[in-house]
């Protein structure tokens, strides 16, 4: 028996169209490999989509891939993940299931004191599947506390897979993540198909394997830099032996550059950035540019991104990050501990006044009235348009301007 184990596909997950496209491409490539390798079935351990109801463009492509699997007679078993789960059950996975394109195997029944785990069995492949969906903020962990499972004897020759989307204590990279231990996974399965942790790891639970294949495509900039590509597993089980083949999917090279502009006036900072970029071969690569440090003069908004774009036009995509860029011209450092929001606001305003009194003068008469008077929230019964109008009216009154709202 041979099957594919995928997790954390996150279709629709990037706001850059170029990366959304690569994300889809990674999925297409994975499906292609599954068909080529003639796997018996595919398991997806959650987070197929970035959201419960993804954009139509993403769905269109995803559905056509599921259809290819279906036409190749390869069933697909899935559990919703923390991203594509919905309490109301209104997720696109349900639509895919109704269309016969996949089967949600997270068949849990929540009873008062316990959770009953039901099975799905695939007679043709002699495989039995059960799963627990990922929920928002790790709420699925509750499910594991009082699990009840009854595997009938007639399935004793079946290969048993448990599909989950939960952090395991033994593999988690950060201590603070809520998790369960491998020993709390229900006993009696042959393969534990994990998702949620975006890393590649395989452990043993007695004779069974517990595996995370990692995301099929990096899901954020940090992962792009660290993983560079995606991965899934082709799992072969023959004569009670496992063979797991890593299927790495690398679509574009990733190149990172950090330019430190500390102590430079803006003109020199711009020159330095361009000089450093010119040394790189960016052709068709994903280029991650970080500009860090505190400028000695000028504004951070004066970084010449037009020129940077021009100099990186060979790259597949430029991703820029200036979150650690600041300037001496206005730098407010404030100790935030043990202070209320109001105290902090007051302190920031005073500091601003001290540092650039000329600029402060032109805004000072608006700052406090704005802070004090727009400190309200939308009430339950208020319509969105009415609330917007209330906010805009209040601001206009304070700023003493007339504002025509067309809507
Ligand atoms: Mn995920």
mmCIF file of C-alpha atoms and ligand atoms in Angstrom:
data_model
loop_
_atom_site.group_PDB
_atom_site.id
_atom_site.type_symbol
_atom_site.label_atom_id
_atom_site.label_comp_id
_atom_site.label_asym_id
_atom_site.label_seq_id
_atom_site.Cartn_x
_atom_site.Cartn_y
_atom_site.Cartn_z
ATOM 1 C CA UNK A 1 0.000 0.000 0.000
ATOM 2 C CA UNK A 2 1.198 3.451 -0.851
ATOM 3 C CA UNK A 3 -0.349 6.773 0.091
ATOM 4 C CA UNK A 4 0.462 10.474 0.198
ATOM 5 C CA UNK A 5 0.425 12.509 3.399
ATOM 6 C CA UNK A 6 0.074 16.275 2.982
ATOM 7 C CA UNK A 7 -0.571 19.003 5.526
ATOM 8 C CA UNK A 8 -0.805 22.774 5.805
ATOM 9 C CA UNK A 9 -1.343 23.619 2.173
ATOM 10 C CA UNK A 10 -2.853 27.007 3.085
ATOM 11 C CA UNK A 11 -4.282 27.715 -0.370
ATOM 12 C CA UNK A 12 -5.098 31.406 -0.626
ATOM 13 C CA UNK A 13 -2.687 32.207 2.168
ATOM 14 C CA UNK A 14 -0.514 34.941 0.718
ATOM 15 C CA UNK A 15 -1.615 38.436 -0.145
ATOM 16 C CA UNK A 16 1.038 38.696 -2.889
ATOM 17 C CA UNK A 17 -0.441 37.239 -6.096
ATOM 18 C CA UNK A 18 3.009 35.917 -7.071
ATOM 19 C CA UNK A 19 3.195 33.821 -3.904
ATOM 20 C CA UNK A 20 -0.448 32.780 -4.094
ATOM 21 C CA UNK A 21 0.372 31.461 -7.516
ATOM 22 C CA UNK A 22 3.401 29.512 -6.236
ATOM 23 C CA UNK A 23 1.312 28.136 -3.390
ATOM 24 C CA UNK A 24 -1.186 26.764 -5.924
ATOM 25 C CA UNK A 25 1.617 25.492 -8.107
ATOM 26 C CA UNK A 26 3.005 23.538 -5.158
ATOM 27 C CA UNK A 27 -0.396 21.902 -4.696
ATOM 28 C CA UNK A 28 -0.649 21.086 -8.406
ATOM 29 C CA UNK A 29 2.826 19.591 -8.340
ATOM 30 C CA UNK A 30 1.942 17.445 -5.314
ATOM 31 C CA UNK A 31 -1.201 16.134 -6.995
ATOM 32 C CA UNK A 32 0.810 15.406 -10.124
ATOM 33 C CA UNK A 33 3.318 13.360 -8.128
ATOM 34 C CA UNK A 34 0.482 11.490 -6.369
ATOM 35 C CA UNK A 35 -1.005 10.504 -9.722
ATOM 36 C CA UNK A 36 2.372 9.642 -11.201
ATOM 37 C CA UNK A 37 3.280 7.442 -8.232
ATOM 38 C CA UNK A 38 -0.159 5.808 -8.400
ATOM 39 C CA UNK A 39 -0.815 6.253 -4.680
ATOM 40 C CA UNK A 40 -3.847 4.391 -3.334
ATOM 41 C CA UNK A 41 -5.176 7.486 -1.566
ATOM 42 C CA UNK A 42 -4.215 10.923 -0.267
ATOM 43 C CA UNK A 43 -4.434 12.166 3.334
ATOM 44 C CA UNK A 44 -4.518 15.907 4.106
ATOM 45 C CA UNK A 45 -4.005 16.739 7.793
ATOM 46 C CA UNK A 46 -5.733 20.099 7.939
ATOM 47 C CA UNK A 47 -5.293 23.662 6.726
ATOM 48 C CA UNK A 48 -5.919 22.824 3.090
ATOM 49 C CA UNK A 49 -7.202 26.386 2.820
ATOM 50 C CA UNK A 50 -6.108 29.519 4.634
ATOM 51 C CA UNK A 51 -9.759 30.262 5.503
ATOM 52 C CA UNK A 52 -12.997 28.344 5.852
ATOM 53 C CA UNK A 53 -14.349 30.136 2.801
ATOM 54 C CA UNK A 54 -11.485 31.008 0.439
ATOM 55 C CA UNK A 55 -11.685 33.341 -2.595
ATOM 56 C CA UNK A 56 -13.282 31.969 -5.776
ATOM 57 C CA UNK A 57 -10.040 32.162 -7.791
ATOM 58 C CA UNK A 58 -8.352 29.875 -5.308
ATOM 59 C CA UNK A 59 -11.312 27.491 -5.175
ATOM 60 C CA UNK A 60 -11.478 27.196 -8.925
ATOM 61 C CA UNK A 61 -7.902 25.936 -9.092
ATOM 62 C CA UNK A 62 -8.216 23.731 -6.019
ATOM 63 C CA UNK A 63 -11.390 22.050 -7.282
ATOM 64 C CA UNK A 64 -9.797 21.253 -10.616
ATOM 65 C CA UNK A 65 -6.925 19.492 -8.794
ATOM 66 C CA UNK A 66 -9.350 17.463 -6.673
ATOM 67 C CA UNK A 67 -11.118 16.501 -9.839
ATOM 68 C CA UNK A 68 -7.881 15.224 -11.351
ATOM 69 C CA UNK A 69 -7.427 12.997 -8.306
ATOM 70 C CA UNK A 70 -10.975 11.772 -8.602
ATOM 71 C CA UNK A 71 -10.526 10.946 -12.280
ATOM 72 C CA UNK A 72 -7.404 8.996 -11.409
ATOM 73 C CA UNK A 73 -9.532 7.059 -8.897
ATOM 74 C CA UNK A 74 -7.529 8.264 -5.940
ATOM 75 C CA UNK A 75 -9.708 9.041 -2.899
ATOM 76 C CA UNK A 76 -8.737 11.956 -0.677
ATOM 77 C CA UNK A 77 -9.207 11.931 3.106
ATOM 78 C CA UNK A 78 -9.082 15.141 4.985
ATOM 79 C CA UNK A 79 -9.610 16.822 8.352
ATOM 80 C CA UNK A 80 -10.239 20.568 8.729
ATOM 81 C CA UNK A 81 -7.378 22.480 10.341
ATOM 82 C CA UNK A 82 -7.256 25.497 12.613
ATOM 83 C CA UNK A 83 -7.507 27.718 9.536
ATOM 84 C CA UNK A 84 -10.273 26.054 7.554
ATOM 85 C CA UNK A 85 -12.336 24.870 10.516
ATOM 86 C CA UNK A 86 -15.583 26.607 11.325
ATOM 87 C CA UNK A 87 -17.796 26.102 14.341
ATOM 88 C CA UNK A 88 -20.890 26.345 12.161
ATOM 89 C CA UNK A 89 -19.490 23.714 9.803
ATOM 90 C CA UNK A 90 -19.735 26.197 6.962
ATOM 91 C CA UNK A 91 -16.440 25.446 5.300
ATOM 92 C CA UNK A 92 -15.531 24.833 1.738
ATOM 93 C CA UNK A 93 -14.319 21.384 2.671
ATOM 94 C CA UNK A 94 -17.971 20.514 3.124
ATOM 95 C CA UNK A 95 -18.672 21.673 -0.411
ATOM 96 C CA UNK A 96 -15.827 19.537 -1.745
ATOM 97 C CA UNK A 97 -17.197 16.611 0.209
ATOM 98 C CA UNK A 98 -20.734 17.069 -1.108
ATOM 99 C CA UNK A 99 -19.293 17.093 -4.617
ATOM 100 C CA UNK A 100 -17.668 13.750 -3.876
ATOM 101 C CA UNK A 101 -14.162 15.161 -4.211
ATOM 102 C CA UNK A 102 -12.921 14.368 -0.720
ATOM 103 C CA UNK A 103 -14.034 12.769 2.536
ATOM 104 C CA UNK A 104 -13.835 14.514 5.883
ATOM 105 C CA UNK A 105 -12.718 11.769 8.280
ATOM 106 C CA UNK A 106 -12.986 13.870 11.441
ATOM 107 C CA UNK A 107 -16.133 12.104 12.574
ATOM 108 C CA UNK A 108 -16.277 13.089 16.195
ATOM 109 C CA UNK A 109 -19.345 13.080 18.355
ATOM 110 C CA UNK A 110 -19.166 15.443 21.292
ATOM 111 C CA UNK A 111 -20.973 13.947 24.243
ATOM 112 C CA UNK A 112 -21.227 15.449 27.696
ATOM 113 C CA UNK A 113 -18.241 13.796 29.308
ATOM 114 C CA UNK A 114 -16.481 12.263 26.356
ATOM 115 C CA UNK A 115 -15.724 12.436 22.682
ATOM 116 C CA UNK A 116 -16.663 9.482 20.535
ATOM 117 C CA UNK A 117 -14.357 8.837 17.630
ATOM 118 C CA UNK A 118 -16.108 7.277 14.651
ATOM 119 C CA UNK A 119 -14.403 5.623 11.714
ATOM 120 C CA UNK A 120 -14.469 5.753 8.023
ATOM 121 C CA UNK A 121 -13.377 2.667 6.190
ATOM 122 C CA UNK A 122 -12.111 2.303 2.679
ATOM 123 C CA UNK A 123 -12.857 -1.269 1.744
ATOM 124 C CA UNK A 124 -10.960 -1.283 -1.498
ATOM 125 C CA UNK A 125 -7.685 -0.168 0.073
ATOM 126 C CA UNK A 126 -8.359 -1.927 3.369
ATOM 127 C CA UNK A 127 -7.750 1.215 5.323
ATOM 128 C CA UNK A 128 -9.569 2.578 8.338
ATOM 129 C CA UNK A 129 -9.426 6.288 9.077
ATOM 130 C CA UNK A 130 -10.368 8.445 12.035
ATOM 131 C CA UNK A 131 -9.521 12.021 12.777
ATOM 132 C CA UNK A 132 -9.845 15.038 14.986
ATOM 133 C CA UNK A 133 -10.179 18.449 13.364
ATOM 134 C CA UNK A 134 -7.947 21.334 14.313
ATOM 135 C CA UNK A 135 -9.873 24.137 15.979
ATOM 136 C CA UNK A 136 -9.125 27.778 16.530
ATOM 137 C CA UNK A 137 -6.703 28.511 19.381
ATOM 138 C CA UNK A 138 -5.910 24.828 19.971
ATOM 139 C CA UNK A 139 -9.384 24.100 21.351
ATOM 140 C CA UNK A 140 -9.272 20.607 19.860
ATOM 141 C CA UNK A 141 -6.934 19.586 22.691
ATOM 142 C CA UNK A 142 -10.077 19.112 24.810
ATOM 143 C CA UNK A 143 -11.141 16.326 22.443
ATOM 144 C CA UNK A 144 -8.147 14.207 23.368
ATOM 145 C CA UNK A 145 -8.910 14.169 27.083
ATOM 146 C CA UNK A 146 -11.791 11.705 27.077
ATOM 147 C CA UNK A 147 -11.687 9.891 23.795
ATOM 148 C CA UNK A 148 -13.741 6.813 23.268
ATOM 149 C CA UNK A 149 -12.879 4.517 20.396
ATOM 150 C CA UNK A 150 -14.171 1.116 19.555
ATOM 151 C CA UNK A 151 -12.535 -0.676 16.679
ATOM 152 C CA UNK A 152 -14.553 -3.705 15.664
ATOM 153 C CA UNK A 153 -12.716 -6.961 15.169
ATOM 154 C CA UNK A 154 -13.718 -7.162 11.571
ATOM 155 C CA UNK A 155 -11.225 -4.384 10.826
ATOM 156 C CA UNK A 156 -8.290 -6.078 12.418
ATOM 157 C CA UNK A 157 -6.522 -6.561 9.085
ATOM 158 C CA UNK A 158 -7.105 -2.974 8.025
ATOM 159 C CA UNK A 159 -4.325 -0.399 8.016
ATOM 160 C CA UNK A 160 -5.374 2.254 10.538
ATOM 161 C CA UNK A 161 -4.661 5.948 10.169
ATOM 162 C CA UNK A 162 -5.348 8.664 12.706
ATOM 163 C CA UNK A 163 -5.460 12.146 11.149
ATOM 164 C CA UNK A 164 -4.922 15.155 13.413
ATOM 165 C CA UNK A 165 -4.094 18.852 13.349
ATOM 166 C CA UNK A 166 -2.572 19.482 16.758
ATOM 167 C CA UNK A 167 0.783 20.362 18.309
ATOM 168 C CA UNK A 168 2.682 17.467 19.866
ATOM 169 C CA UNK A 169 4.758 18.271 22.937
ATOM 170 C CA UNK A 170 7.738 16.198 21.816
ATOM 171 C CA UNK A 171 8.095 18.117 18.556
ATOM 172 C CA UNK A 172 7.054 21.677 19.372
ATOM 173 C CA UNK A 173 9.650 24.372 18.743
ATOM 174 C CA UNK A 174 8.341 26.808 21.376
ATOM 175 C CA UNK A 175 7.773 25.816 24.973
ATOM 176 C CA UNK A 176 4.645 27.962 25.408
ATOM 177 C CA UNK A 177 2.595 26.287 22.650
ATOM 178 C CA UNK A 178 -0.387 24.348 24.037
ATOM 179 C CA UNK A 179 0.125 20.710 23.092
ATOM 180 C CA UNK A 180 -0.543 17.074 23.818
ATOM 181 C CA UNK A 181 2.033 14.331 24.165
ATOM 182 C CA UNK A 182 2.443 11.424 21.759
ATOM 183 C CA UNK A 183 1.172 9.126 24.501
ATOM 184 C CA UNK A 184 -2.183 10.961 24.541
ATOM 185 C CA UNK A 185 -2.821 10.109 20.920
ATOM 186 C CA UNK A 186 -5.382 7.277 20.811
ATOM 187 C CA UNK A 187 -3.769 3.856 20.715
ATOM 188 C CA UNK A 188 -4.269 1.181 18.087
ATOM 189 C CA UNK A 189 -3.352 2.988 14.878
ATOM 190 C CA UNK A 190 -0.534 2.256 12.443
ATOM 191 C CA UNK A 191 0.110 5.762 11.197
ATOM 192 C CA UNK A 192 -0.591 9.106 12.850
ATOM 193 C CA UNK A 193 -0.866 11.709 10.109
ATOM 194 C CA UNK A 194 -0.143 15.074 11.692
ATOM 195 C CA UNK A 195 -0.531 18.658 10.632
ATOM 196 C CA UNK A 196 -0.392 22.116 12.252
ATOM 197 C CA UNK A 197 3.287 22.209 13.193
ATOM 198 C CA UNK A 198 5.028 23.544 10.126
ATOM 199 C CA UNK A 199 8.038 21.262 10.406
ATOM 200 C CA UNK A 200 9.159 17.874 9.175
ATOM 201 C CA UNK A 201 9.405 15.237 11.890
ATOM 202 C CA UNK A 202 8.800 11.504 12.233
ATOM 203 C CA UNK A 203 8.626 9.696 15.581
ATOM 204 C CA UNK A 204 7.610 6.278 16.790
ATOM 205 C CA UNK A 205 4.679 5.299 18.958
ATOM 206 C CA UNK A 206 5.321 1.647 19.625
ATOM 207 C CA UNK A 207 5.237 0.082 16.144
ATOM 208 C CA UNK A 208 3.390 2.977 14.610
ATOM 209 C CA UNK A 209 4.741 6.170 13.093
ATOM 210 C CA UNK A 210 3.769 9.702 14.079
ATOM 211 C CA UNK A 211 4.594 12.135 11.298
ATOM 212 C CA UNK A 212 4.464 15.793 10.325
ATOM 213 C CA UNK A 213 5.306 16.353 6.656
ATOM 214 C CA UNK A 214 5.676 20.141 7.073
ATOM 215 C CA UNK A 215 3.774 22.712 5.012
ATOM 216 C CA UNK A 216 3.361 22.111 1.294
ATOM 217 C CA UNK A 217 4.468 25.678 0.714
ATOM 218 C CA UNK A 218 6.011 28.180 3.150
ATOM 219 C CA UNK A 219 3.244 30.177 4.784
ATOM 220 C CA UNK A 220 5.068 33.349 5.821
ATOM 221 C CA UNK A 221 8.325 35.195 5.204
ATOM 222 C CA UNK A 222 10.105 33.466 8.054
ATOM 223 C CA UNK A 223 9.189 30.067 6.607
ATOM 224 C CA UNK A 224 10.228 31.162 3.140
ATOM 225 C CA UNK A 225 13.686 31.923 4.506
ATOM 226 C CA UNK A 226 13.946 28.847 6.669
ATOM 227 C CA UNK A 227 12.271 26.151 4.577
ATOM 228 C CA UNK A 228 12.648 27.717 1.101
ATOM 229 C CA UNK A 229 10.187 25.192 -0.255
ATOM 230 C CA UNK A 230 7.487 22.773 0.798
ATOM 231 C CA UNK A 231 7.264 19.080 1.478
ATOM 232 C CA UNK A 232 4.951 16.105 1.726
ATOM 233 C CA UNK A 233 5.381 12.377 2.277
ATOM 234 C CA UNK A 234 4.851 9.345 0.102
ATOM 235 C CA UNK A 235 4.341 6.530 2.589
ATOM 236 C CA UNK A 236 4.782 2.930 1.581
ATOM 237 C CA UNK A 237 3.763 0.089 3.883
ATOM 238 C CA UNK A 238 4.797 -3.353 2.815
ATOM 239 C CA UNK A 239 5.382 -6.493 4.877
ATOM 240 C CA UNK A 240 4.897 -4.477 8.064
ATOM 241 C CA UNK A 241 7.712 -2.131 7.057
ATOM 242 C CA UNK A 242 7.415 1.584 6.463
ATOM 243 C CA UNK A 243 9.235 3.475 3.785
ATOM 244 C CA UNK A 244 8.738 7.223 3.831
ATOM 245 C CA UNK A 245 9.885 9.250 0.883
ATOM 246 C CA UNK A 246 10.235 13.007 1.341
ATOM 247 C CA UNK A 247 8.854 14.927 -1.611
ATOM 248 C CA UNK A 248 10.452 18.335 -1.531
ATOM 249 C CA UNK A 249 8.857 20.996 -3.672
ATOM 250 C CA UNK A 250 11.164 23.880 -4.520
ATOM 251 C CA UNK A 251 9.695 26.329 -6.975
ATOM 252 C CA UNK A 252 11.817 29.468 -6.617
ATOM 253 C CA UNK A 253 15.122 30.321 -5.027
ATOM 254 C CA UNK A 254 14.924 32.624 -2.038
ATOM 255 C CA UNK A 255 17.582 35.249 -1.404
ATOM 256 C CA UNK A 256 17.695 37.517 1.668
ATOM 257 C CA UNK A 257 19.563 40.741 2.220
ATOM 258 C CA UNK A 258 19.745 42.815 5.369
ATOM 259 C CA UNK A 259 21.090 46.322 5.005
ATOM 260 C CA UNK A 260 22.042 48.142 8.199
ATOM 261 C CA UNK A 261 21.696 51.892 7.760
ATOM 262 C CA UNK A 262 22.450 52.827 11.376
ATOM 263 C CA UNK A 263 23.967 56.286 11.723
ATOM 264 C CA UNK A 264 23.583 57.166 8.046
ATOM 265 C CA UNK A 265 21.745 60.184 6.701
ATOM 266 C CA UNK A 266 18.960 59.173 4.323
ATOM 267 C CA UNK A 267 20.919 59.987 1.132
ATOM 268 C CA UNK A 268 23.797 57.715 2.132
ATOM 269 C CA UNK A 269 21.426 55.011 3.308
ATOM 270 C CA UNK A 270 19.788 54.966 -0.124
ATOM 271 C CA UNK A 271 23.196 54.704 -1.809
ATOM 272 C CA UNK A 272 24.252 51.855 0.462
ATOM 273 C CA UNK A 273 21.060 49.877 -0.177
ATOM 274 C CA UNK A 274 21.425 50.148 -3.955
ATOM 275 C CA UNK A 275 25.134 49.269 -3.764
ATOM 276 C CA UNK A 276 24.370 46.086 -1.812
ATOM 277 C CA UNK A 277 21.512 45.068 -4.092
ATOM 278 C CA UNK A 278 23.722 45.496 -7.175
ATOM 279 C CA UNK A 279 26.078 42.806 -5.861
ATOM 280 C CA UNK A 280 23.341 40.145 -5.973
ATOM 281 C CA UNK A 281 22.093 37.912 -8.732
ATOM 282 C CA UNK A 282 18.350 38.189 -8.242
ATOM 283 C CA UNK A 283 17.199 36.596 -11.454
ATOM 284 C CA UNK A 284 13.830 34.891 -10.936
ATOM 285 C CA UNK A 285 14.380 34.660 -7.185
ATOM 286 C CA UNK A 286 12.175 35.662 -4.288
ATOM 287 C CA UNK A 287 14.122 38.602 -2.883
ATOM 288 C CA UNK A 288 13.621 39.431 0.795
ATOM 289 C CA UNK A 289 15.051 42.844 1.644
ATOM 290 C CA UNK A 290 15.279 44.021 5.239
ATOM 291 C CA UNK A 291 16.355 47.551 5.975
ATOM 292 C CA UNK A 292 17.307 47.966 9.620
ATOM 293 C CA UNK A 293 18.867 50.548 11.920
ATOM 294 C CA UNK A 294 18.340 54.127 12.970
ATOM 295 C CA UNK A 295 18.926 56.831 10.352
ATOM 296 C CA UNK A 296 20.896 59.847 11.556
ATOM 297 C CA UNK A 297 18.642 62.153 9.562
ATOM 298 C CA UNK A 298 15.725 62.053 7.180
ATOM 299 C CA UNK A 299 12.480 60.168 7.278
ATOM 300 C CA UNK A 300 12.037 56.432 6.916
ATOM 301 C CA UNK A 301 9.500 57.203 4.204
ATOM 302 C CA UNK A 302 12.331 58.715 2.145
ATOM 303 C CA UNK A 303 13.862 55.298 1.466
ATOM 304 C CA UNK A 304 13.928 55.254 -2.318
ATOM 305 C CA UNK A 305 11.718 52.272 -3.057
ATOM 306 C CA UNK A 306 11.238 53.325 -6.683
ATOM 307 C CA UNK A 307 14.923 52.852 -7.309
ATOM 308 C CA UNK A 308 15.061 49.682 -5.201
ATOM 309 C CA UNK A 309 12.242 48.238 -7.297
ATOM 310 C CA UNK A 310 14.017 49.193 -10.478
ATOM 311 C CA UNK A 311 17.270 47.571 -9.307
ATOM 312 C CA UNK A 312 15.398 44.379 -8.300
ATOM 313 C CA UNK A 313 13.267 44.094 -11.405
ATOM 314 C CA UNK A 314 14.988 40.819 -12.325
ATOM 315 C CA UNK A 315 13.682 39.174 -9.188
ATOM 316 C CA UNK A 316 10.527 37.054 -9.263
ATOM 317 C CA UNK A 317 9.237 39.088 -6.343
ATOM 318 C CA UNK A 318 10.589 41.726 -3.978
ATOM 319 C CA UNK A 319 9.477 41.483 -0.353
ATOM 320 C CA UNK A 320 10.583 44.439 1.711
ATOM 321 C CA UNK A 321 10.600 44.794 5.451
ATOM 322 C CA UNK A 322 11.340 48.011 7.333
ATOM 323 C CA UNK A 323 9.893 47.100 10.714
ATOM 324 C CA UNK A 324 13.324 47.562 12.316
ATOM 325 C CA UNK A 325 14.053 50.831 10.557
ATOM 326 C CA UNK A 326 13.802 54.076 12.483
ATOM 327 C CA UNK A 327 15.177 57.600 12.456
ATOM 328 C CA UNK A 328 16.716 59.988 14.956
ATOM 329 C CA UNK A 329 14.351 62.668 13.712
ATOM 330 C CA UNK A 330 11.584 61.222 15.806
ATOM 331 C CA UNK A 331 12.232 58.370 18.110
ATOM 332 C CA UNK A 332 10.092 57.973 21.149
ATOM 333 C CA UNK A 333 11.163 55.454 23.692
ATOM 334 C CA UNK A 334 8.711 54.756 26.459
ATOM 335 C CA UNK A 335 8.636 52.309 29.316
ATOM 336 C CA UNK A 336 5.242 50.641 29.042
ATOM 337 C CA UNK A 337 5.177 48.448 32.090
ATOM 338 C CA UNK A 338 2.556 49.082 34.790
ATOM 339 C CA UNK A 339 0.898 51.925 32.916
ATOM 340 C CA UNK A 340 -2.638 52.347 31.722
ATOM 341 C CA UNK A 341 -3.314 53.112 28.074
ATOM 342 C CA UNK A 342 -4.335 56.660 29.039
ATOM 343 C CA UNK A 343 -1.073 57.242 30.904
ATOM 344 C CA UNK A 344 0.906 55.925 27.945
ATOM 345 C CA UNK A 345 -0.959 58.158 25.518
ATOM 346 C CA UNK A 346 -0.302 61.163 27.710
ATOM 347 C CA UNK A 347 3.384 60.331 27.980
ATOM 348 C CA UNK A 348 3.795 59.818 24.236
ATOM 349 C CA UNK A 349 2.189 63.181 23.562
ATOM 350 C CA UNK A 350 4.447 64.958 26.063
ATOM 351 C CA UNK A 351 7.539 63.325 24.606
ATOM 352 C CA UNK A 352 6.477 64.253 21.107
ATOM 353 C CA UNK A 353 6.094 67.847 22.238
ATOM 354 C CA UNK A 354 9.567 67.808 23.779
ATOM 355 C CA UNK A 355 11.283 66.294 20.734
ATOM 356 C CA UNK A 356 9.766 68.296 17.880
ATOM 357 C CA UNK A 357 7.976 71.265 19.365
ATOM 358 C CA UNK A 358 7.461 73.017 15.997
ATOM 359 C CA UNK A 359 5.666 70.078 14.469
ATOM 360 C CA UNK A 360 3.792 69.437 17.675
ATOM 361 C CA UNK A 361 2.432 72.976 17.727
ATOM 362 C CA UNK A 362 0.450 72.501 14.526
ATOM 363 C CA UNK A 363 -1.252 69.348 15.812
ATOM 364 C CA UNK A 364 -1.448 69.891 19.545
ATOM 365 C CA UNK A 365 -4.893 71.456 19.645
ATOM 366 C CA UNK A 366 -6.361 68.383 17.883
ATOM 367 C CA UNK A 367 -4.569 65.530 19.597
ATOM 368 C CA UNK A 368 -6.277 65.498 22.979
ATOM 369 C CA UNK A 369 -9.799 66.334 21.779
ATOM 370 C CA UNK A 370 -9.498 63.584 19.132
ATOM 371 C CA UNK A 371 -8.300 61.065 21.682
ATOM 372 C CA UNK A 372 -10.992 61.976 24.164
ATOM 373 C CA UNK A 373 -13.943 62.250 21.819
ATOM 374 C CA UNK A 374 -13.459 59.354 19.452
ATOM 375 C CA UNK A 375 -13.103 56.907 22.213
ATOM 376 C CA UNK A 376 -16.359 55.099 21.514
ATOM 377 C CA UNK A 377 -17.334 51.799 20.011
ATOM 378 C CA UNK A 378 -20.043 50.635 17.669
ATOM 379 C CA UNK A 379 -23.099 49.547 19.600
ATOM 380 C CA UNK A 380 -24.748 46.208 18.848
ATOM 381 C CA UNK A 381 -27.862 47.605 17.213
ATOM 382 C CA UNK A 382 -26.076 50.367 15.300
ATOM 383 C CA UNK A 383 -25.645 49.894 11.547
ATOM 384 C CA UNK A 384 -22.119 50.012 10.118
ATOM 385 C CA UNK A 385 -22.896 53.066 7.970
ATOM 386 C CA UNK A 386 -24.420 54.896 10.936
ATOM 387 C CA UNK A 387 -21.367 54.164 13.045
ATOM 388 C CA UNK A 388 -19.053 55.358 10.297
ATOM 389 C CA UNK A 389 -21.046 58.527 9.982
ATOM 390 C CA UNK A 390 -20.890 59.094 13.743
ATOM 391 C CA UNK A 391 -17.082 58.706 13.718
ATOM 392 C CA UNK A 392 -16.614 60.972 10.714
ATOM 393 C CA UNK A 393 -18.969 63.621 12.091
ATOM 394 C CA UNK A 394 -17.131 63.715 15.402
ATOM 395 C CA UNK A 395 -13.749 64.037 13.713
ATOM 396 C CA UNK A 396 -15.003 66.781 11.418
ATOM 397 C CA UNK A 397 -16.411 68.707 14.344
ATOM 398 C CA UNK A 398 -13.091 68.617 16.178
ATOM 399 C CA UNK A 399 -11.023 69.440 13.106
ATOM 400 C CA UNK A 400 -13.580 72.058 12.162
ATOM 401 C CA UNK A 401 -13.905 70.869 8.585
ATOM 402 C CA UNK A 402 -16.755 70.000 6.298
ATOM 403 C CA UNK A 403 -16.683 66.519 4.950
ATOM 404 C CA UNK A 404 -19.103 65.368 2.284
ATOM 405 C CA UNK A 405 -19.738 61.693 2.474
ATOM 406 C CA UNK A 406 -20.872 60.375 -0.895
ATOM 407 C CA UNK A 407 -22.039 57.059 0.414
HETATM 408 MN MN1 LIG B 1 -1.053 25.453 9.303
#
